[in-house]
PDB file of C-alpha atoms in Angstrom:
ATOM      1  CA  UNK A  10     -11.523 -11.994  -3.751  1.00  0.00           C
ATOM      2  CA  UNK A  11      -8.746  -9.537  -4.530  1.00  0.00           C
ATOM      3  CA  UNK A  12      -9.683  -6.534  -6.635  1.00  0.00           C
ATOM      4  CA  UNK A  13      -7.637  -6.386  -9.832  1.00  0.00           C
ATOM      5  CA  UNK A  14      -5.851  -3.410 -11.274  1.00  0.00           C
ATOM      6  CA  UNK A  15      -7.508  -0.924 -13.600  1.00  0.00           C
ATOM      7  CA  UNK A  16      -6.400  -0.163 -17.129  1.00  0.00           C
ATOM      8  CA  UNK A  17      -4.322   3.015 -17.443  1.00  0.00           C
ATOM      9  CA  UNK A  18      -6.103   5.858 -19.283  1.00  0.00           C
ATOM     10  CA  UNK A  19      -4.197   9.071 -18.920  1.00  0.00           C
ATOM     11  CA  UNK A  20      -0.574  10.093 -19.371  1.00  0.00           C
ATOM     12  CA  UNK A  21       0.326  10.998 -15.691  1.00  0.00           C
ATOM     13  CA  UNK A  22      -1.036   7.671 -14.466  1.00  0.00           C
ATOM     14  CA  UNK A  23       0.612   5.909 -17.364  1.00  0.00           C
ATOM     15  CA  UNK A  24       3.975   7.411 -16.383  1.00  0.00           C
ATOM     16  CA  UNK A  25       3.418   6.398 -12.752  1.00  0.00           C
ATOM     17  CA  UNK A  26       2.355   2.930 -13.862  1.00  0.00           C
ATOM     18  CA  UNK A  27       5.541   2.585 -15.948  1.00  0.00           C
ATOM     19  CA  UNK A  28       7.759   3.592 -13.021  1.00  0.00           C
ATOM     20  CA  UNK A  29       5.925   1.300 -10.547  1.00  0.00           C
ATOM     21  CA  UNK A  30       5.961  -1.544 -13.103  1.00  0.00           C
ATOM     22  CA  UNK A  31       9.715  -1.240 -13.636  1.00  0.00           C
ATOM     23  CA  UNK A  32      10.323  -1.272  -9.857  1.00  0.00           C
ATOM     24  CA  UNK A  33       8.136  -4.336  -9.416  1.00  0.00           C
ATOM     25  CA  UNK A  34       9.986  -6.171 -12.214  1.00  0.00           C
ATOM     26  CA  UNK A  35      13.353  -5.183 -10.806  1.00  0.00           C
ATOM     27  CA  UNK A  36      12.467  -6.536  -7.348  1.00  0.00           C
ATOM     28  CA  UNK A  37      11.008  -9.766  -8.836  1.00  0.00           C
ATOM     29  CA  UNK A  38      14.120 -10.372 -10.931  1.00  0.00           C
ATOM     30  CA  UNK A  39      16.447  -9.587  -7.961  1.00  0.00           C
ATOM     31  CA  UNK A  40      14.630 -12.363  -6.109  1.00  0.00           C
ATOM     32  CA  UNK A  41      14.896 -14.760  -9.096  1.00  0.00           C
ATOM     33  CA  UNK A  42      11.119 -15.068  -8.931  1.00  0.00           C
ATOM     34  CA  UNK A  43       9.107 -16.003 -12.020  1.00  0.00           C
ATOM     35  CA  UNK A  44       5.775 -14.401 -12.886  1.00  0.00           C
ATOM     36  CA  UNK A  45       4.152 -17.766 -12.175  1.00  0.00           C
ATOM     37  CA  UNK A  46       5.500 -17.819  -8.587  1.00  0.00           C
ATOM     38  CA  UNK A  47       4.482 -14.174  -8.017  1.00  0.00           C
ATOM     39  CA  UNK A  48       1.033 -15.041  -9.420  1.00  0.00           C
ATOM     40  CA  UNK A  49       0.730 -17.956  -6.950  1.00  0.00           C
ATOM     41  CA  UNK A  50       1.791 -15.759  -3.991  1.00  0.00           C
ATOM     42  CA  UNK A  51      -0.513 -12.833  -4.885  1.00  0.00           C
ATOM     43  CA  UNK A  52      -3.574 -14.464  -6.433  1.00  0.00           C
ATOM     44  CA  UNK A  53      -3.140 -12.221  -9.470  1.00  0.00           C
ATOM     45  CA  UNK A  54      -2.963 -13.641 -12.975  1.00  0.00           C
ATOM     46  CA  UNK A  55       0.395 -13.814 -14.802  1.00  0.00           C
ATOM     47  CA  UNK A  56      -1.051 -11.726 -17.645  1.00  0.00           C
ATOM     48  CA  UNK A  57      -2.154  -9.042 -15.174  1.00  0.00           C
ATOM     49  CA  UNK A  58       1.263  -9.020 -13.505  1.00  0.00           C
ATOM     50  CA  UNK A  59       3.006  -8.822 -16.886  1.00  0.00           C
ATOM     51  CA  UNK A  60       0.843  -5.827 -17.890  1.00  0.00           C
ATOM     52  CA  UNK A  61       1.644  -4.103 -14.544  1.00  0.00           C
ATOM     53  CA  UNK A  62       5.316  -4.633 -15.019  1.00  0.00           C
ATOM     54  CA  UNK A  63       5.130  -3.195 -18.570  1.00  0.00           C
ATOM     55  CA  UNK A  64       3.171  -0.136 -17.333  1.00  0.00           C
ATOM     56  CA  UNK A  65       0.030  -1.129 -19.227  1.00  0.00           C
ATOM     57  CA  UNK A  66      -2.180  -1.395 -16.118  1.00  0.00           C
ATOM     58  CA  UNK A  67      -2.541   0.985 -13.181  1.00  0.00           C
ATOM     59  CA  UNK A  68      -2.473  -1.262 -10.084  1.00  0.00           C
ATOM     60  CA  UNK A  69      -4.829  -0.585  -7.161  1.00  0.00           C
ATOM     61  CA  UNK A  70      -3.551  -0.105  -3.594  1.00  0.00           C
ATOM     62  CA  UNK A  71      -4.729  -3.648  -2.770  1.00  0.00           C
ATOM     63  CA  UNK A  72      -2.812  -5.038  -5.739  1.00  0.00           C
ATOM     64  CA  UNK A  73       0.352  -3.176  -4.728  1.00  0.00           C
ATOM     65  CA  UNK A  74       0.080  -4.446  -1.157  1.00  0.00           C
ATOM     66  CA  UNK A  75      -0.380  -8.037  -2.457  1.00  0.00           C
ATOM     67  CA  UNK A  76       2.753  -7.691  -4.589  1.00  0.00           C
ATOM     68  CA  UNK A  77       4.929  -6.038  -1.939  1.00  0.00           C
ATOM     69  CA  UNK A  78       3.766  -8.510   0.728  1.00  0.00           C
ATOM     70  CA  UNK A  79       4.867 -11.373  -1.570  1.00  0.00           C
ATOM     71  CA  UNK A  80       8.254  -9.683  -1.913  1.00  0.00           C
ATOM     72  CA  UNK A  81       8.505  -8.935   1.792  1.00  0.00           C
ATOM     73  CA  UNK A  82       9.212  -5.266   1.150  1.00  0.00           C
ATOM     74  CA  UNK A  83       7.483  -2.050   2.266  1.00  0.00           C
ATOM     75  CA  UNK A  84       4.869  -0.557  -0.057  1.00  0.00           C
ATOM     76  CA  UNK A  85       7.098   2.492  -0.612  1.00  0.00           C
ATOM     77  CA  UNK A  86       9.639   0.231  -2.347  1.00  0.00           C
ATOM     78  CA  UNK A  87       7.493   0.324  -5.508  1.00  0.00           C
ATOM     79  CA  UNK A  88       6.081   3.835  -5.104  1.00  0.00           C
ATOM     80  CA  UNK A  89       9.219   5.905  -4.835  1.00  0.00           C
ATOM     81  CA  UNK A  90      12.932   5.414  -4.402  1.00  0.00           C
ATOM     82  CA  UNK A  91      15.297   6.996  -1.876  1.00  0.00           C
ATOM     83  CA  UNK A  92      16.834   9.229  -4.558  1.00  0.00           C
ATOM     84  CA  UNK A  93      13.406  10.726  -5.235  1.00  0.00           C
ATOM     85  CA  UNK A  94      13.109  11.604  -1.553  1.00  0.00           C
ATOM     86  CA  UNK A  95      16.538  13.158  -1.542  1.00  0.00           C
ATOM     87  CA  UNK A  96      15.441  15.252  -4.540  1.00  0.00           C
ATOM     88  CA  UNK A  97      12.217  16.290  -2.731  1.00  0.00           C
ATOM     89  CA  UNK A  98       9.987  14.446  -5.188  1.00  0.00           C
ATOM     90  CA  UNK A  99       6.639  13.328  -3.739  1.00  0.00           C
ATOM     91  CA  UNK A 100       4.906  10.144  -4.725  1.00  0.00           C
ATOM     92  CA  UNK A 101       1.605  10.042  -6.607  1.00  0.00           C
ATOM     93  CA  UNK A 102      -1.290   8.627  -4.618  1.00  0.00           C
ATOM     94  CA  UNK A 103      -2.160   4.937  -4.725  1.00  0.00           C
ATOM     95  CA  UNK A 104      -5.870   4.211  -4.844  1.00  0.00           C
ATOM     96  CA  UNK A 105      -7.910   1.447  -3.132  1.00  0.00           C
ATOM     97  CA  UNK A 106     -11.613   0.871  -2.953  1.00  0.00           C
ATOM     98  CA  UNK A 107     -11.939   3.238  -0.013  1.00  0.00           C
ATOM     99  CA  UNK A 108      -8.460   4.613   0.676  1.00  0.00           C
ATOM    100  CA  UNK A 109      -6.306   6.950  -1.385  1.00  0.00           C
ATOM    101  CA  UNK A 110      -2.780   7.071   0.046  1.00  0.00           C
ATOM    102  CA  UNK A 111       0.085   9.489  -0.688  1.00  0.00           C
ATOM    103  CA  UNK A 112       3.502   8.580   0.642  1.00  0.00           C
ATOM    104  CA  UNK A 113       5.006  11.518   2.588  1.00  0.00           C
ATOM    105  CA  UNK A 114       8.105  10.037   4.129  1.00  0.00           C
ATOM    106  CA  UNK A 115      10.075   6.817   4.547  1.00  0.00           C
ATOM    107  CA  UNK A 116      13.094   5.981   6.700  1.00  0.00           C
ATOM    108  CA  UNK A 117      14.996   2.833   7.579  1.00  0.00           C
ATOM    109  CA  UNK A 118      15.977   1.993  11.145  1.00  0.00           C
ATOM    110  CA  UNK A 119      17.931  -0.870  12.687  1.00  0.00           C
ATOM    111  CA  UNK A 120      14.651  -2.648  13.436  1.00  0.00           C
ATOM    112  CA  UNK A 121      12.852  -2.038  10.138  1.00  0.00           C
ATOM    113  CA  UNK A 122      11.229   0.566   7.896  1.00  0.00           C
ATOM    114  CA  UNK A 123       8.704   3.300   8.695  1.00  0.00           C
ATOM    115  CA  UNK A 124       6.460   5.000   6.184  1.00  0.00           C
ATOM    116  CA  UNK A 125       4.140   7.991   6.679  1.00  0.00           C
ATOM    117  CA  UNK A 126       1.100   8.417   4.408  1.00  0.00           C
ATOM    118  CA  UNK A 127      -1.573  11.068   4.122  1.00  0.00           C
ATOM    119  CA  UNK A 128      -4.736   9.126   3.368  1.00  0.00           C
ATOM    120  CA  UNK A 129      -8.331   9.911   2.429  1.00  0.00           C
ATOM    121  CA  UNK A 130     -11.020   7.449   3.389  1.00  0.00           C
ATOM    122  CA  UNK A 131     -14.481   7.306   1.783  1.00  0.00           C
ATOM    123  CA  UNK A 132     -17.650   5.448   2.756  1.00  0.00           C
ATOM    124  CA  UNK A 133     -16.964   2.373   0.698  1.00  0.00           C
ATOM    125  CA  UNK A 134     -15.790  -0.521   2.906  1.00  0.00           C
ATOM    126  CA  UNK A 135     -12.158  -1.481   2.122  1.00  0.00           C
ATOM    127  CA  UNK A 136     -11.130  -4.883   3.466  1.00  0.00           C
ATOM    128  CA  UNK A 137      -7.361  -5.377   3.432  1.00  0.00           C
ATOM    129  CA  UNK A 138      -5.632  -8.731   3.357  1.00  0.00           C
ATOM    130  CA  UNK A 139      -2.842  -9.272   5.907  1.00  0.00           C
ATOM    131  CA  UNK A 140       0.521  -7.733   5.051  1.00  0.00           C
ATOM    132  CA  UNK A 141       3.886  -9.349   5.832  1.00  0.00           C
ATOM    133  CA  UNK A 142       4.470 -10.716   9.384  1.00  0.00           C
ATOM    134  CA  UNK A 143       5.055  -8.064  12.041  1.00  0.00           C
ATOM    135  CA  UNK A 144       3.662  -5.103  10.053  1.00  0.00           C
ATOM    136  CA  UNK A 145       1.964  -2.534  12.323  1.00  0.00           C
ATOM    137  CA  UNK A 146      -0.328   0.328  11.304  1.00  0.00           C
ATOM    138  CA  UNK A 147      -0.845   3.513  13.355  1.00  0.00           C
ATOM    139  CA  UNK A 148      -3.591   5.850  12.207  1.00  0.00           C
ATOM    140  CA  UNK A 149      -4.411   9.402  13.475  1.00  0.00           C
ATOM    141  CA  UNK A 150      -7.736  10.729  12.140  1.00  0.00           C
ATOM    142  CA  UNK A 151      -7.423  14.378  11.114  1.00  0.00           C
ATOM    143  CA  UNK A 152     -10.983  15.045   9.891  1.00  0.00           C
ATOM    144  CA  UNK A 153     -14.250  13.146   9.706  1.00  0.00           C
ATOM    145  CA  UNK A 154     -15.533  10.000  11.376  1.00  0.00           C
ATOM    146  CA  UNK A 155     -14.219   6.547  10.418  1.00  0.00           C
ATOM    147  CA  UNK A 156     -14.195   2.880  11.432  1.00  0.00           C
ATOM    148  CA  UNK A 157     -10.724   1.372  11.269  1.00  0.00           C
ATOM    149  CA  UNK A 158      -8.786  -1.588  12.612  1.00  0.00           C
ATOM    150  CA  UNK A 159      -8.488  -5.305  12.585  1.00  0.00           C
ATOM    151  CA  UNK A 160     -11.607  -6.980  11.347  1.00  0.00           C
ATOM    152  CA  UNK A 161     -12.248  -8.595  14.723  1.00  0.00           C
ATOM    153  CA  UNK A 162     -11.600  -5.382  16.692  1.00  0.00           C
ATOM    154  CA  UNK A 163     -12.869  -2.302  14.768  1.00  0.00           C
ATOM    155  CA  UNK A 164     -12.798   1.123  16.395  1.00  0.00           C
ATOM    156  CA  UNK A 165     -14.867   4.172  15.496  1.00  0.00           C
ATOM    157  CA  UNK A 166     -12.695   7.251  15.512  1.00  0.00           C
ATOM    158  CA  UNK A 167     -13.594  10.954  15.640  1.00  0.00           C
ATOM    159  CA  UNK A 168     -11.262  13.762  14.657  1.00  0.00           C
ATOM    160  CA  UNK A 169      -8.051  13.531  16.698  1.00  0.00           C
ATOM    161  CA  UNK A 170      -8.659   9.850  17.531  1.00  0.00           C
ATOM    162  CA  UNK A 171      -5.985   7.256  16.899  1.00  0.00           C
ATOM    163  CA  UNK A 172      -5.561   3.518  16.682  1.00  0.00           C
ATOM    164  CA  UNK A 173      -2.642   1.087  16.390  1.00  0.00           C
ATOM    165  CA  UNK A 174      -3.301  -2.349  14.958  1.00  0.00           C
ATOM    166  CA  UNK A 175      -1.690  -5.384  13.449  1.00  0.00           C
ATOM    167  CA  UNK A 176      -1.252  -4.969   9.684  1.00  0.00           C
ATOM    168  CA  UNK A 177      -0.397  -8.655   9.400  1.00  0.00           C
ATOM    169  CA  UNK A 178      -4.051  -9.573  10.222  1.00  0.00           C
ATOM    170  CA  UNK A 179      -7.157  -8.810   8.173  1.00  0.00           C
ATOM    171  CA  UNK A 180      -8.144  -5.154   8.635  1.00  0.00           C
ATOM    172  CA  UNK A 181     -10.452  -2.598   7.116  1.00  0.00           C
ATOM    173  CA  UNK A 182     -11.154   1.093   6.607  1.00  0.00           C
ATOM    174  CA  UNK A 183     -14.427   2.969   6.067  1.00  0.00           C
ATOM    175  CA  UNK A 184     -15.571   6.511   6.577  1.00  0.00           C
ATOM    176  CA  UNK A 185     -18.854   6.718   8.464  1.00  0.00           C
ATOM    177  CA  UNK A 186     -19.895  10.227   7.387  1.00  0.00           C
ATOM    178  CA  UNK A 187     -18.571  11.586   4.093  1.00  0.00           C
ATOM    179  CA  UNK A 188     -14.838  11.818   3.500  1.00  0.00           C
ATOM    180  CA  UNK A 189     -12.287  11.405   6.284  1.00  0.00           C
ATOM    181  CA  UNK A 190      -8.566  12.235   6.251  1.00  0.00           C
ATOM    182  CA  UNK A 191      -5.799  10.725   8.358  1.00  0.00           C
ATOM    183  CA  UNK A 192      -2.088  10.212   8.775  1.00  0.00           C
ATOM    184  CA  UNK A 193      -1.078   6.564   8.562  1.00  0.00           C
ATOM    185  CA  UNK A 194       2.261   5.389   9.894  1.00  0.00           C
ATOM    186  CA  UNK A 195       3.270   1.875   8.836  1.00  0.00           C
ATOM    187  CA  UNK A 196       6.087  -0.079  10.434  1.00  0.00           C
ATOM    188  CA  UNK A 197       7.678  -2.966   8.611  1.00  0.00           C
ATOM    189  CA  UNK A 198      10.125  -5.053  10.696  1.00  0.00           C
ATOM    190  CA  UNK A 199      13.327  -5.989   8.940  1.00  0.00           C
ATOM    191  CA  UNK A 200      11.566  -8.469   6.673  1.00  0.00           C
ATOM    192  CA  UNK A 201      14.775  -9.979   5.240  1.00  0.00           C
ATOM    193  CA  UNK A 202      16.414 -10.613   8.594  1.00  0.00           C
TER     194      UNK A 202
END
């Protein structure tokens, strides 16, 4: 069962929620997609999606991935826009049950889009649903000890360890001893090709 978004409580998060909500609505409208269709694709209620679009709810990382997967766009498409990067503005972190992720960089190539995140992993197990077809995740563990990868092929990583796995299959993250930090590089093939 997909974890729902949390209600917004403070002004910085409310501002972030408003920006993210406007971006989600803009992408949905550009695709001529109704809230009902987006609800069917994500498993999220229409009311929840409406509140996210209006900035009244702070969506979790899992919720954002469900929405961007339904749109066939990279996660960064709702976190920050290219003008923000050109201005040197960093994104605020997105939070999941185990992973907090801050977007550091994004670039488009002929074959797709790459994103770089600085992530923190805690000991709570985070199961992630498959992303769009062809999405790959590359993780380099900076500190700590963690178990990461596709659900049917988990690897335990020590500091300096790395793994590359299919993001379009069920996968999970969990620290095995306190907090772990990592760099995560995500590759999205040209999803609209």
